[in-house]
Amino acid sequence: MPHTEAQGTGNGGISGHRTPGLRPRWWTELPLILLVYGAYSAGRLLARGDVTTAVDHGLAILRVEKALSLNLEHPLNRLFTAHASLGVPADFWYASLHYLVTPLILVWLFRSRAAHYAAARTWLMVSTLIGLIGFSLLPTCPPRLLDAKHGFVDTMAQYADWGWWGGQASAPRGLGGMTNQYAAMPSLHVGWSLWCGVMLWRYGRTPLAKTAAVAYPLLTTIVVMGTANHYFLDAAAGVAVMGVGLLLVRPVRRLTERVKARLLPHLPQRFARPGGASGDGAPSAAGATAVPSGARASVVSGGCQTSPGERIPHQRKLGAEPGAKPRGSGKPGGKKGTRPAGRAADTGDGAAPAARGAART
């Protein structure tokens, strides 16, 4: 039988509650994640925006940072440019971990923290879609693409011979034109790393997990500024996007459940989840309790219910094989066939025939 894992109840999830239900299925989760990531990637390509507008937005962010003394990009970028021992690892970090660590955390949650997976996945997806809206409404030129007079060096281009990326972007060589290089605001590198950090801190059990939970988003923030891919305010916007996404987890999940409740009655039965569960693992009204794998379900037909080992309703109470007459029915008054007072109906003389009948079923 398919193995399912019931989720716990009580507090503990990022949504503030844990709903009883079944473990999410990978064959429904994977297409959903790929769909959202595909929409995110396609949206980045479609939302290229006007280059002049993107440069104006980038310069405006730089002016605001200088006015607030938040211009951390220049000293970090000079440091990474002057020392290859810092710049090369930073470029590898920027070009790869964003696409490796986040899926690994998702898989870990799916396999080991199933009770919290659905809410965590919803948080990540909602925040990603909010970031896509930011790319569309506010195309922003990253520091590395500003005119050289603004003092930034593109470390990805400087150290391109060390890695697989080209001089245009962190994409593989020759594919830089297929990315939107003006999608700097907000920084989802920082946003996704913050999500990973929260997951490791909340659900990790070892000191190493706690350390990584703090170090990963902090180092990612330093890397995106030192490589001149993002401004400090881009990183701050990435954190803000994740905060808004977290606030929307409960409303989005409630809305999803309402939509499923309306659609499921109209779907063929073969699309229903085992055990009457649907969606994120929440049980439906018609099957909240699954039958244990080692137990045989009762048979219900025509309003009569039989227990395991019975062929007819109340067979064990009668203490006879199917078709046999109840004891005492052959004599008037039933004196000879009656049981002594206090004797159980399913023990004694009637137990053996019932046991034989159960063995043959």
mmCIF file of C-alpha atoms in Angstrom:
data_model
loop_
_atom_site.group_PDB
_atom_site.id
_atom_site.type_symbol
_atom_site.label_atom_id
_atom_site.label_comp_id
_atom_site.label_asym_id
_atom_site.label_seq_id
_atom_site.Cartn_x
_atom_site.Cartn_y
_atom_site.Cartn_z
ATOM 1 C CA MET A 1 0.000 0.000 0.000
ATOM 2 C CA PRO A 2 1.242 3.584 -0.594
ATOM 3 C CA HIS A 3 2.914 4.970 2.470
ATOM 4 C CA THR A 4 1.540 8.227 3.821
ATOM 5 C CA GLU A 5 2.698 10.247 6.759
ATOM 6 C CA ALA A 6 0.225 12.117 8.881
ATOM 7 C CA GLN A 7 1.208 15.631 9.773
ATOM 8 C CA GLY A 8 1.146 16.794 13.347
ATOM 9 C CA THR A 9 -1.052 19.382 14.897
ATOM 10 C CA GLY A 10 -0.281 22.394 16.978
ATOM 11 C CA ASN A 11 2.096 25.285 16.552
ATOM 12 C CA GLY A 12 5.458 25.113 14.859
ATOM 13 C CA GLY A 13 5.093 25.920 11.141
ATOM 14 C CA ILE A 14 5.991 29.243 9.545
ATOM 15 C CA SER A 15 2.283 29.789 8.902
ATOM 16 C CA GLY A 16 1.619 29.523 12.635
ATOM 17 C CA HIS A 17 -0.222 26.214 12.492
ATOM 18 C CA ARG A 18 0.115 22.712 11.180
ATOM 19 C CA THR A 19 -2.822 21.119 9.450
ATOM 20 C CA PRO A 20 -3.362 17.354 9.775
ATOM 21 C CA GLY A 21 -3.106 15.598 6.455
ATOM 22 C CA LEU A 22 -0.990 13.474 4.144
ATOM 23 C CA ARG A 23 2.566 13.981 2.979
ATOM 24 C CA PRO A 24 2.663 16.049 -0.266
ATOM 25 C CA ARG A 25 3.319 13.989 -3.384
ATOM 26 C CA TRP A 26 6.465 14.668 -5.381
ATOM 27 C CA TRP A 27 4.696 14.157 -8.716
ATOM 28 C CA THR A 28 2.398 17.098 -7.934
ATOM 29 C CA GLU A 29 5.030 19.264 -6.216
ATOM 30 C CA LEU A 30 7.684 19.101 -8.933
ATOM 31 C CA PRO A 31 5.471 20.383 -11.795
ATOM 32 C CA LEU A 32 4.178 23.158 -9.525
ATOM 33 C CA ILE A 33 7.689 24.329 -8.630
ATOM 34 C CA LEU A 34 8.836 24.114 -12.241
ATOM 35 C CA LEU A 35 5.795 26.106 -13.344
ATOM 36 C CA VAL A 36 6.507 28.944 -10.904
ATOM 37 C CA TYR A 37 10.224 28.972 -11.706
ATOM 38 C CA GLY A 38 9.440 28.951 -15.434
ATOM 39 C CA ALA A 39 7.097 31.915 -14.974
ATOM 40 C CA TYR A 40 9.811 33.687 -12.976
ATOM 41 C CA SER A 41 12.458 33.104 -15.658
ATOM 42 C CA ALA A 42 10.133 34.033 -18.520
ATOM 43 C CA GLY A 43 9.010 37.141 -16.672
ATOM 44 C CA ARG A 44 12.615 38.261 -16.252
ATOM 45 C CA LEU A 45 13.064 38.008 -20.016
ATOM 46 C CA LEU A 46 9.844 39.796 -20.867
ATOM 47 C CA ALA A 47 10.332 42.584 -18.321
ATOM 48 C CA ARG A 48 13.560 43.926 -19.801
ATOM 49 C CA GLY A 49 12.341 47.494 -19.762
ATOM 50 C CA ASP A 50 14.007 50.507 -21.319
ATOM 51 C CA VAL A 51 17.786 50.622 -20.732
ATOM 52 C CA THR A 52 17.767 54.386 -20.157
ATOM 53 C CA THR A 53 15.046 54.023 -17.534
ATOM 54 C CA ALA A 54 16.918 51.177 -15.856
ATOM 55 C CA VAL A 55 20.113 53.269 -15.680
ATOM 56 C CA ASP A 56 18.185 56.213 -14.244
ATOM 57 C CA HIS A 57 16.728 53.968 -11.543
ATOM 58 C CA GLY A 58 20.179 52.621 -10.691
ATOM 59 C CA LEU A 59 21.678 56.103 -10.370
ATOM 60 C CA ALA A 60 18.738 57.235 -8.248
ATOM 61 C CA ILE A 61 19.319 54.329 -5.834
ATOM 62 C CA LEU A 62 23.015 55.216 -5.676
ATOM 63 C CA ARG A 63 22.233 58.847 -4.828
ATOM 64 C CA VAL A 64 19.837 57.815 -2.068
ATOM 65 C CA GLU A 65 22.419 55.474 -0.562
ATOM 66 C CA LYS A 66 25.107 58.160 -0.580
ATOM 67 C CA ALA A 67 22.746 60.609 1.080
ATOM 68 C CA LEU A 68 22.029 58.032 3.810
ATOM 69 C CA SER A 69 25.672 56.896 4.080
ATOM 70 C CA LEU A 70 24.646 53.371 3.035
ATOM 71 C CA ASN A 71 27.007 53.137 0.083
ATOM 72 C CA LEU A 72 28.625 49.809 0.991
ATOM 73 C CA GLU A 73 29.056 48.624 -2.597
ATOM 74 C CA HIS A 74 32.156 50.701 -3.452
ATOM 75 C CA PRO A 75 34.483 49.470 -0.672
ATOM 76 C CA LEU A 76 33.376 45.846 -1.106
ATOM 77 C CA ASN A 77 33.747 45.995 -4.874
ATOM 78 C CA ARG A 78 37.257 47.476 -4.593
ATOM 79 C CA LEU A 79 38.209 44.687 -2.177
ATOM 80 C CA PHE A 80 36.922 41.905 -4.468
ATOM 81 C CA THR A 81 38.537 43.518 -7.493
ATOM 82 C CA ALA A 82 41.949 43.852 -5.870
ATOM 83 C CA HIS A 83 42.092 40.324 -4.416
ATOM 84 C CA ALA A 84 41.303 37.380 -6.680
ATOM 85 C CA SER A 85 41.267 35.136 -3.603
ATOM 86 C CA LEU A 86 38.053 36.923 -2.615
ATOM 87 C CA GLY A 87 36.643 37.877 -5.989
ATOM 88 C CA VAL A 88 36.801 34.428 -7.640
ATOM 89 C CA PRO A 89 35.030 32.511 -4.806
ATOM 90 C CA ALA A 90 32.476 35.322 -4.624
ATOM 91 C CA ASP A 91 31.720 34.978 -8.334
ATOM 92 C CA PHE A 92 31.300 31.214 -7.986
ATOM 93 C CA TRP A 93 29.055 31.814 -4.986
ATOM 94 C CA TYR A 94 26.874 34.262 -6.932
ATOM 95 C CA ALA A 95 26.689 32.130 -10.084
ATOM 96 C CA SER A 96 25.839 28.796 -8.463
ATOM 97 C CA LEU A 97 24.579 28.642 -4.858
ATOM 98 C CA HIS A 98 21.415 30.578 -5.657
ATOM 99 C CA TYR A 99 20.328 27.691 -7.881
ATOM 100 C CA LEU A 100 21.667 24.827 -5.737
ATOM 101 C CA VAL A 101 21.020 25.583 -2.071
ATOM 102 C CA THR A 102 17.381 26.630 -2.445
ATOM 103 C CA PRO A 103 16.266 23.404 -4.223
ATOM 104 C CA LEU A 104 18.269 21.315 -1.736
ATOM 105 C CA ILE A 105 16.495 22.973 1.199
ATOM 106 C CA LEU A 106 13.146 22.343 -0.494
ATOM 107 C CA VAL A 107 13.955 18.643 -0.960
ATOM 108 C CA TRP A 108 15.162 18.375 2.646
ATOM 109 C CA LEU A 109 11.928 19.901 3.933
ATOM 110 C CA PHE A 110 9.862 17.644 1.678
ATOM 111 C CA ARG A 111 11.575 14.504 2.926
ATOM 112 C CA SER A 112 12.269 15.295 6.580
ATOM 113 C CA ARG A 113 9.890 18.098 7.616
ATOM 114 C CA ALA A 114 6.758 17.263 5.653
ATOM 115 C CA ALA A 115 4.473 18.897 8.220
ATOM 116 C CA HIS A 116 6.050 22.284 7.426
ATOM 117 C CA TYR A 117 6.839 21.832 3.747
ATOM 118 C CA ALA A 118 3.626 23.188 2.195
ATOM 119 C CA ALA A 119 3.721 26.505 4.064
ATOM 120 C CA ALA A 120 7.466 26.933 3.386
ATOM 121 C CA ARG A 121 6.998 26.231 -0.319
ATOM 122 C CA THR A 122 4.091 28.671 -0.498
ATOM 123 C CA TRP A 123 6.194 31.374 1.157
ATOM 124 C CA LEU A 124 9.007 30.929 -1.355
ATOM 125 C CA MET A 125 6.704 30.920 -4.379
ATOM 126 C CA VAL A 126 4.614 33.913 -3.348
ATOM 127 C CA SER A 127 7.745 35.951 -2.617
ATOM 128 C CA THR A 128 9.255 34.985 -5.971
ATOM 129 C CA LEU A 129 6.168 36.178 -7.824
ATOM 130 C CA ILE A 130 6.246 39.463 -5.879
ATOM 131 C CA GLY A 131 9.873 39.871 -6.943
ATOM 132 C CA LEU A 132 8.828 39.333 -10.554
ATOM 133 C CA ILE A 133 6.377 42.210 -10.199
ATOM 134 C CA GLY A 134 9.262 44.348 -8.924
ATOM 135 C CA PHE A 135 11.403 43.476 -11.957
ATOM 136 C CA SER A 136 8.526 44.463 -14.250
ATOM 137 C CA LEU A 137 7.626 47.753 -12.584
ATOM 138 C CA LEU A 138 11.118 48.914 -11.644
ATOM 139 C CA PRO A 139 13.820 47.793 -14.120
ATOM 140 C CA THR A 140 17.131 48.682 -12.503
ATOM 141 C CA CYS A 141 20.654 48.731 -13.856
ATOM 142 C CA PRO A 142 23.065 46.921 -11.509
ATOM 143 C CA PRO A 143 26.235 48.744 -10.406
ATOM 144 C CA ARG A 144 28.471 46.649 -12.702
ATOM 145 C CA LEU A 145 26.678 47.928 -15.818
ATOM 146 C CA LEU A 146 26.909 51.631 -14.911
ATOM 147 C CA ASP A 147 29.431 53.831 -16.655
ATOM 148 C CA ALA A 148 32.985 53.285 -15.418
ATOM 149 C CA LYS A 149 33.093 56.835 -14.049
ATOM 150 C CA HIS A 150 30.829 55.689 -11.191
ATOM 151 C CA GLY A 151 33.678 53.539 -9.873
ATOM 152 C CA PHE A 152 32.371 49.974 -10.174
ATOM 153 C CA VAL A 153 34.183 46.991 -11.716
ATOM 154 C CA ASP A 154 32.292 43.968 -13.054
ATOM 155 C CA THR A 155 34.044 41.123 -11.238
ATOM 156 C CA MET A 156 32.080 38.556 -13.236
ATOM 157 C CA ALA A 157 33.753 39.919 -16.383
ATOM 158 C CA GLN A 158 37.133 40.374 -14.680
ATOM 159 C CA TYR A 159 37.286 36.751 -13.547
ATOM 160 C CA ALA A 160 35.315 35.218 -16.431
ATOM 161 C CA ASP A 161 38.277 32.966 -17.370
ATOM 162 C CA TRP A 162 37.979 31.243 -13.992
ATOM 163 C CA GLY A 163 34.384 30.065 -14.393
ATOM 164 C CA TRP A 164 31.693 29.082 -16.840
ATOM 165 C CA TRP A 165 30.070 32.501 -17.009
ATOM 166 C CA GLY A 166 30.775 35.099 -19.667
ATOM 167 C CA GLY A 167 31.432 38.796 -19.479
ATOM 168 C CA GLN A 168 27.775 39.734 -19.902
ATOM 169 C CA ALA A 169 26.161 38.026 -16.917
ATOM 170 C CA SER A 170 26.400 35.109 -14.513
ATOM 171 C CA ALA A 171 24.794 32.904 -17.173
ATOM 172 C CA PRO A 172 26.970 30.379 -19.062
ATOM 173 C CA ARG A 173 29.085 31.795 -21.875
ATOM 174 C CA GLY A 174 27.058 32.691 -24.933
ATOM 175 C CA LEU A 175 23.762 32.776 -23.018
ATOM 176 C CA GLY A 176 24.126 36.202 -21.446
ATOM 177 C CA GLY A 177 21.742 37.678 -23.989
ATOM 178 C CA MET A 178 19.012 35.312 -22.776
ATOM 179 C CA THR A 179 18.912 36.895 -19.308
ATOM 180 C CA ASN A 180 17.493 40.171 -18.111
ATOM 181 C CA GLN A 181 20.511 42.004 -16.742
ATOM 182 C CA TYR A 182 18.364 44.902 -15.527
ATOM 183 C CA ALA A 183 16.410 42.876 -12.969
ATOM 184 C CA ALA A 184 18.374 44.099 -9.955
ATOM 185 C CA MET A 185 15.534 45.371 -7.769
ATOM 186 C CA PRO A 186 14.723 43.468 -5.577
ATOM 187 C CA SER A 187 17.606 41.047 -5.026
ATOM 188 C CA LEU A 188 16.120 37.558 -4.912
ATOM 189 C CA HIS A 189 19.626 36.215 -4.343
ATOM 190 C CA VAL A 190 19.324 37.814 -0.914
ATOM 191 C CA GLY A 191 15.624 36.950 -0.583
ATOM 192 C CA TRP A 192 16.053 33.255 -1.339
ATOM 193 C CA SER A 193 19.126 33.019 0.906
ATOM 194 C CA LEU A 194 17.091 34.535 3.750
ATOM 195 C CA TRP A 195 14.390 31.902 3.176
ATOM 196 C CA CYS A 196 17.051 29.164 3.323
ATOM 197 C CA GLY A 197 18.459 30.659 6.519
ATOM 198 C CA VAL A 198 15.058 30.724 8.215
ATOM 199 C CA MET A 199 14.394 27.104 7.253
ATOM 200 C CA LEU A 200 17.770 25.954 8.577
ATOM 201 C CA TRP A 201 17.405 27.912 11.792
ATOM 202 C CA ARG A 202 13.870 26.797 12.510
ATOM 203 C CA TYR A 203 14.045 23.154 11.501
ATOM 204 C CA GLY A 204 17.763 22.331 11.710
ATOM 205 C CA ARG A 205 18.834 20.306 14.729
ATOM 206 C CA THR A 206 22.623 20.709 14.762
ATOM 207 C CA PRO A 207 24.966 23.608 15.588
ATOM 208 C CA LEU A 208 26.247 23.433 12.002
ATOM 209 C CA ALA A 209 22.732 24.041 10.673
ATOM 210 C CA LYS A 210 22.285 27.025 12.991
ATOM 211 C CA THR A 211 25.623 28.471 11.910
ATOM 212 C CA ALA A 212 24.788 28.036 8.226
ATOM 213 C CA ALA A 213 21.389 29.644 8.840
ATOM 214 C CA VAL A 214 23.119 32.883 9.859
ATOM 215 C CA ALA A 215 26.175 32.747 7.610
ATOM 216 C CA TYR A 216 24.489 31.937 4.292
ATOM 217 C CA PRO A 217 22.208 35.005 3.948
ATOM 218 C CA LEU A 218 24.840 37.301 5.464
ATOM 219 C CA LEU A 219 27.605 36.175 3.086
ATOM 220 C CA THR A 220 25.212 36.254 0.120
ATOM 221 C CA THR A 221 24.419 39.897 0.883
ATOM 222 C CA ILE A 222 28.147 40.731 0.954
ATOM 223 C CA VAL A 223 28.721 38.800 -2.288
ATOM 224 C CA VAL A 224 25.969 40.509 -4.299
ATOM 225 C CA MET A 225 27.360 43.924 -3.377
ATOM 226 C CA GLY A 226 31.056 43.049 -3.698
ATOM 227 C CA THR A 227 30.561 41.608 -7.194
ATOM 228 C CA ALA A 228 28.662 44.803 -8.164
ATOM 229 C CA ASN A 229 25.529 42.878 -9.045
ATOM 230 C CA HIS A 230 23.267 44.659 -6.556
ATOM 231 C CA TYR A 231 22.988 47.785 -4.454
ATOM 232 C CA PHE A 232 22.488 47.669 -0.712
ATOM 233 C CA LEU A 233 18.888 48.830 -1.202
ATOM 234 C CA ASP A 234 18.336 45.924 -3.618
ATOM 235 C CA ALA A 235 19.301 43.576 -0.799
ATOM 236 C CA ALA A 236 17.009 45.414 1.614
ATOM 237 C CA ALA A 237 14.181 45.150 -0.927
ATOM 238 C CA GLY A 238 14.796 41.397 -1.183
ATOM 239 C CA VAL A 239 14.329 41.090 2.579
ATOM 240 C CA ALA A 240 11.154 43.203 2.399
ATOM 241 C CA VAL A 241 9.735 41.010 -0.380
ATOM 242 C CA MET A 242 10.257 37.914 1.748
ATOM 243 C CA GLY A 243 8.520 39.640 4.653
ATOM 244 C CA VAL A 244 5.468 40.474 2.543
ATOM 245 C CA GLY A 245 5.444 36.940 1.146
ATOM 246 C CA LEU A 246 5.441 35.505 4.672
ATOM 247 C CA LEU A 247 2.435 37.644 5.617
ATOM 248 C CA LEU A 248 0.560 36.332 2.574
ATOM 249 C CA VAL A 249 1.129 32.623 3.292
ATOM 250 C CA ARG A 250 -2.068 32.106 5.305
ATOM 251 C CA PRO A 251 -4.392 34.077 2.956
ATOM 252 C CA VAL A 252 -2.957 32.328 -0.099
ATOM 253 C CA ARG A 253 -3.358 28.871 1.427
ATOM 254 C CA ARG A 254 -6.939 29.630 2.505
ATOM 255 C CA LEU A 255 -7.765 30.891 -0.980
ATOM 256 C CA THR A 256 -6.185 27.783 -2.514
ATOM 257 C CA GLU A 257 -8.280 25.509 -0.295
ATOM 258 C CA ARG A 258 -11.489 27.355 -1.253
ATOM 259 C CA VAL A 259 -10.689 26.993 -4.938
ATOM 260 C CA LYS A 260 -9.945 23.288 -4.518
ATOM 261 C CA ALA A 261 -13.132 22.774 -2.529
ATOM 262 C CA ARG A 262 -15.102 24.214 -5.441
ATOM 263 C CA LEU A 263 -13.241 22.314 -8.154
ATOM 264 C CA LEU A 264 -12.794 18.850 -6.622
ATOM 265 C CA PRO A 265 -16.489 17.831 -6.729
ATOM 266 C CA HIS A 266 -16.419 18.390 -10.495
ATOM 267 C CA LEU A 267 -13.262 16.327 -11.126
ATOM 268 C CA PRO A 268 -13.360 12.598 -12.003
ATOM 269 C CA GLN A 269 -12.794 10.269 -9.052
ATOM 270 C CA ARG A 270 -9.472 9.026 -10.419
ATOM 271 C CA PHE A 271 -7.963 12.475 -9.755
ATOM 272 C CA ALA A 272 -8.877 12.383 -6.045
ATOM 273 C CA ARG A 273 -6.059 11.980 -3.548
ATOM 274 C CA PRO A 274 -5.861 8.689 -1.586
ATOM 275 C CA GLY A 275 -7.585 8.802 1.788
ATOM 276 C CA GLY A 276 -9.801 11.700 0.753
ATOM 277 C CA ALA A 277 -6.981 14.252 1.056
ATOM 278 C CA SER A 278 -6.374 17.040 -1.390
ATOM 279 C CA GLY A 279 -4.048 19.905 -2.104
ATOM 280 C CA ASP A 280 -1.381 20.675 0.454
ATOM 281 C CA GLY A 281 -2.243 17.595 2.469
ATOM 282 C CA ALA A 282 -5.405 18.890 4.151
ATOM 283 C CA PRO A 283 -8.059 16.181 4.509
ATOM 284 C CA SER A 284 -11.310 16.457 2.627
ATOM 285 C CA ALA A 285 -14.667 16.171 4.344
ATOM 286 C CA ALA A 286 -15.129 12.583 3.179
ATOM 287 C CA GLY A 287 -12.036 10.833 4.444
ATOM 288 C CA ALA A 288 -9.978 12.435 7.144
ATOM 289 C CA THR A 289 -8.894 9.072 8.648
ATOM 290 C CA ALA A 290 -6.860 6.586 6.650
ATOM 291 C CA VAL A 291 -7.210 2.833 7.273
ATOM 292 C CA PRO A 292 -4.028 1.400 8.832
ATOM 293 C CA SER A 293 -2.053 -0.763 6.442
ATOM 294 C CA GLY A 294 -2.347 -3.854 8.659
ATOM 295 C CA ALA A 295 -6.114 -3.710 9.202
ATOM 296 C CA ARG A 296 -8.923 -4.999 6.970
ATOM 297 C CA ALA A 297 -11.699 -2.530 6.352
ATOM 298 C CA SER A 298 -15.308 -3.412 7.163
ATOM 299 C CA VAL A 299 -17.589 -4.156 4.274
ATOM 300 C CA VAL A 300 -20.707 -2.013 4.073
ATOM 301 C CA SER A 301 -23.521 -2.914 1.722
ATOM 302 C CA GLY A 302 -27.212 -2.158 1.757
ATOM 303 C CA GLY A 303 -27.053 -0.632 5.205
ATOM 304 C CA CYS A 304 -25.506 -3.762 6.791
ATOM 305 C CA GLN A 305 -21.942 -3.828 8.064
ATOM 306 C CA THR A 306 -19.792 -6.931 8.500
ATOM 307 C CA SER A 307 -16.636 -7.249 10.569
ATOM 308 C CA PRO A 308 -13.434 -8.919 9.342
ATOM 309 C CA GLY A 309 -13.982 -12.689 9.195
ATOM 310 C CA GLU A 310 -17.781 -12.428 8.673
ATOM 311 C CA ARG A 311 -19.660 -13.234 5.503
ATOM 312 C CA ILE A 312 -23.053 -12.080 6.706
ATOM 313 C CA PRO A 313 -23.982 -9.308 9.137
ATOM 314 C CA HIS A 314 -23.882 -10.327 12.831
ATOM 315 C CA GLN A 315 -22.476 -13.780 11.948
ATOM 316 C CA ARG A 316 -20.351 -13.853 15.086
ATOM 317 C CA LYS A 317 -23.266 -12.884 17.271
ATOM 318 C CA LEU A 318 -25.224 -15.785 15.841
ATOM 319 C CA GLY A 319 -22.198 -18.067 16.373
ATOM 320 C CA ALA A 320 -22.873 -20.068 13.210
ATOM 321 C CA GLU A 321 -21.723 -20.582 9.653
ATOM 322 C CA PRO A 322 -23.559 -18.737 6.865
ATOM 323 C CA GLY A 323 -26.884 -20.493 6.335
ATOM 324 C CA ALA A 324 -26.896 -22.262 9.729
ATOM 325 C CA LYS A 325 -29.843 -21.894 12.083
ATOM 326 C CA PRO A 326 -29.342 -20.138 15.410
ATOM 327 C CA ARG A 327 -28.858 -22.465 18.364
ATOM 328 C CA GLY A 328 -32.045 -23.383 20.141
ATOM 329 C CA SER A 329 -34.263 -22.841 17.118
ATOM 330 C CA GLY A 330 -34.902 -26.620 16.671
ATOM 331 C CA LYS A 331 -36.800 -27.106 20.000
ATOM 332 C CA PRO A 332 -39.885 -25.291 21.181
ATOM 333 C CA GLY A 333 -38.903 -22.776 23.797
ATOM 334 C CA GLY A 334 -35.243 -23.177 22.935
ATOM 335 C CA LYS A 335 -34.374 -24.712 26.356
ATOM 336 C CA LYS A 336 -31.787 -27.174 25.093
ATOM 337 C CA GLY A 337 -30.001 -24.724 22.797
ATOM 338 C CA THR A 338 -30.006 -21.682 25.033
ATOM 339 C CA ARG A 339 -26.780 -20.419 26.556
ATOM 340 C CA PRO A 340 -26.280 -20.039 30.287
ATOM 341 C CA ALA A 341 -26.843 -16.590 31.688
ATOM 342 C CA GLY A 342 -23.814 -14.353 31.432
ATOM 343 C CA ARG A 343 -22.182 -16.404 28.671
ATOM 344 C CA ALA A 344 -20.841 -14.265 25.825
ATOM 345 C CA ALA A 345 -22.584 -14.631 22.479
ATOM 346 C CA ASP A 346 -19.354 -15.139 20.570
ATOM 347 C CA THR A 347 -17.619 -17.660 22.874
ATOM 348 C CA GLY A 348 -18.079 -21.320 23.729
ATOM 349 C CA ASP A 349 -19.787 -23.677 21.307
ATOM 350 C CA GLY A 350 -20.375 -21.003 18.683
ATOM 351 C CA ALA A 351 -16.761 -19.780 18.658
ATOM 352 C CA ALA A 352 -15.292 -22.724 16.757
ATOM 353 C CA PRO A 353 -17.687 -22.548 13.756
ATOM 354 C CA ALA A 354 -17.187 -18.775 13.617
ATOM 355 C CA ALA A 355 -13.405 -19.209 13.684
ATOM 356 C CA ARG A 356 -13.592 -21.801 10.899
ATOM 357 C CA GLY A 357 -15.738 -19.457 8.853
ATOM 358 C CA ALA A 358 -13.285 -16.627 9.416
ATOM 359 C CA ALA A 359 -10.347 -18.794 8.352
ATOM 360 C CA ARG A 360 -11.958 -19.621 5.026
ATOM 361 C CA THR A 361 -12.711 -15.945 4.190
#
